[in-house]
């Protein structure tokens, strides 16, 4: 069976998927227009964690190129299984130091670089991977990310490490706080990052519940799961 036939068959297994994707794309287009931004500056990553590989085939059939996963073993298996498709794999979860080289092998973009030991573990003289430094907007270290004070030193570390190309900052809005204010904080921090890394212009922020606010504050990479995929089969 050809990839297209597989994709068409996959699509029929996920009723409502095409409609949800189109609805979210429409909302993003509205937010982009409202913010007076260019649609080309905003990449939508569809987060497919916990969903079967068939869902990703269906998304590819619908024209999606950017796929987000947050658990190494699951991401690795899906990337291998779907290597024939033209996809960009975004690893959006926390990376264990001892798995760093394996994640590099299939990920096109690593979103959660949050500590110096991970930067060292990701170093390579053979290939270059795109990376975001994650900033933690809460007081809870378990939420992942470097504290705002630690971001600039970490950025400098990334810049001096071979094999990493810094795209910019990544963040998750804190629970129970206004997302727009949190995203504004990331945007301001991003401006400081650009003083030392002029090419690091990207901001990975905005999920199903808050992507319009993220677009308003300059997000370039939206990570959207359930609003497109529907509820995840297993929730942690
Ligand atoms: C799961 C996840 C998302 C997507 O979450 P939704 O609320 O389903 O859109 C985005 N970013 C990260 C880091 C995630 O783990």
Short mmCIF file of N, CA, C and O and ligand atoms in Angstrom, two decimals, residues 47 49 70 92-93 134 170 172 206-209 223-227 229 232, ligand 1:
data_model
loop_
_atom_site.label_atom_id
_atom_site.label_comp_id
_atom_site.label_asym_id
_atom_site.label_seq_id
_atom_site.Cartn_x
_atom_site.Cartn_y
_atom_site.Cartn_z
N UNK A 47 0.81 18.09 18.80
CA UNK A 47 1.36 17.23 19.85
C UNK A 47 0.55 15.93 19.90
O UNK A 47 -0.65 15.96 20.17
N UNK A 49 1.44 12.95 21.62
CA UNK A 49 1.80 12.03 22.71
C UNK A 49 0.60 11.19 23.13
O UNK A 49 -0.53 11.70 23.16
N UNK A 70 6.61 13.95 23.76
CA UNK A 70 7.32 14.30 24.99
C UNK A 70 7.90 13.12 25.77
O UNK A 70 8.43 13.31 26.86
N UNK A 92 9.44 17.73 22.88
CA UNK A 92 9.00 18.83 23.75
C UNK A 92 9.07 18.48 25.23
O UNK A 92 8.74 19.32 26.06
N UNK A 93 9.49 17.25 25.56
CA UNK A 93 9.52 16.84 26.96
C UNK A 93 10.89 17.05 27.59
O UNK A 93 11.83 17.52 26.93
N UNK A 134 14.45 26.22 27.67
CA UNK A 134 13.15 26.31 28.36
C UNK A 134 13.26 27.17 29.61
O UNK A 134 14.17 26.99 30.42
N UNK A 170 11.58 28.60 25.11
CA UNK A 170 10.35 27.82 25.19
C UNK A 170 9.79 27.95 26.60
O UNK A 170 10.55 28.03 27.57
N UNK A 172 5.99 27.04 29.20
CA UNK A 172 4.62 26.59 29.43
C UNK A 172 4.00 27.61 30.39
O UNK A 172 4.62 27.94 31.41
N UNK A 206 2.45 28.42 23.92
CA UNK A 206 1.06 28.34 23.49
C UNK A 206 0.64 26.91 23.29
O UNK A 206 1.27 26.17 22.52
N UNK A 207 -0.40 26.48 24.04
CA UNK A 207 -0.95 25.12 23.96
C UNK A 207 -2.45 25.25 23.65
O UNK A 207 -2.92 26.34 23.31
N UNK A 208 -3.18 24.14 23.77
CA UNK A 208 -4.60 24.15 23.37
C UNK A 208 -5.40 25.28 24.01
O UNK A 208 -6.26 25.88 23.36
N UNK A 209 -5.14 25.56 25.28
CA UNK A 209 -5.99 26.49 26.02
C UNK A 209 -5.56 27.95 25.85
O UNK A 209 -6.32 28.85 26.22
N UNK A 223 2.52 24.70 20.36
CA UNK A 223 2.52 23.24 20.60
C UNK A 223 1.10 22.84 21.00
O UNK A 223 0.72 22.99 22.15
N UNK A 224 0.33 22.37 20.04
CA UNK A 224 -1.09 22.15 20.29
C UNK A 224 -1.45 20.67 20.19
O UNK A 224 -1.22 20.04 19.16
N UNK A 225 -1.97 20.13 21.29
CA UNK A 225 -2.36 18.73 21.34
C UNK A 225 -3.86 18.56 21.25
O UNK A 225 -4.46 18.56 20.17
N UNK A 226 -4.50 18.44 22.43
CA UNK A 226 -5.89 17.98 22.51
C UNK A 226 -6.89 18.79 21.69
O UNK A 226 -7.88 18.21 21.22
N UNK A 227 -6.68 20.06 21.48
CA UNK A 227 -7.65 20.84 20.68
C UNK A 227 -7.73 20.29 19.26
O UNK A 227 -8.75 20.44 18.58
N UNK A 229 -6.20 16.87 18.43
CA UNK A 229 -6.24 15.39 18.43
C UNK A 229 -7.46 14.85 19.14
O UNK A 229 -7.79 13.67 19.00
N UNK A 232 -6.50 12.77 24.99
CA UNK A 232 -5.48 11.73 24.88
C UNK A 232 -6.03 10.41 25.44
O UNK A 232 -6.77 10.41 26.40
C1 LIG B 1 1.25 17.95 26.05
C2 LIG B 1 2.01 19.18 25.82
C3 LIG B 1 1.50 20.20 25.00
C4 LIG B 1 0.13 20.15 24.35
O1 LIG B 1 -0.87 20.23 25.34
P1 LIG B 1 -2.40 20.44 24.96
O2 LIG B 1 -2.98 21.11 26.15
O3 LIG B 1 -2.96 19.08 24.71
O4 LIG B 1 -2.46 21.30 23.75
C5 LIG B 1 2.30 21.32 24.79
N1 LIG B 1 3.53 21.44 25.35
C6 LIG B 1 4.04 20.49 26.14
C7 LIG B 1 5.40 20.69 26.73
C8 LIG B 1 3.31 19.33 26.41
O5 LIG B 1 3.84 18.38 27.20
#
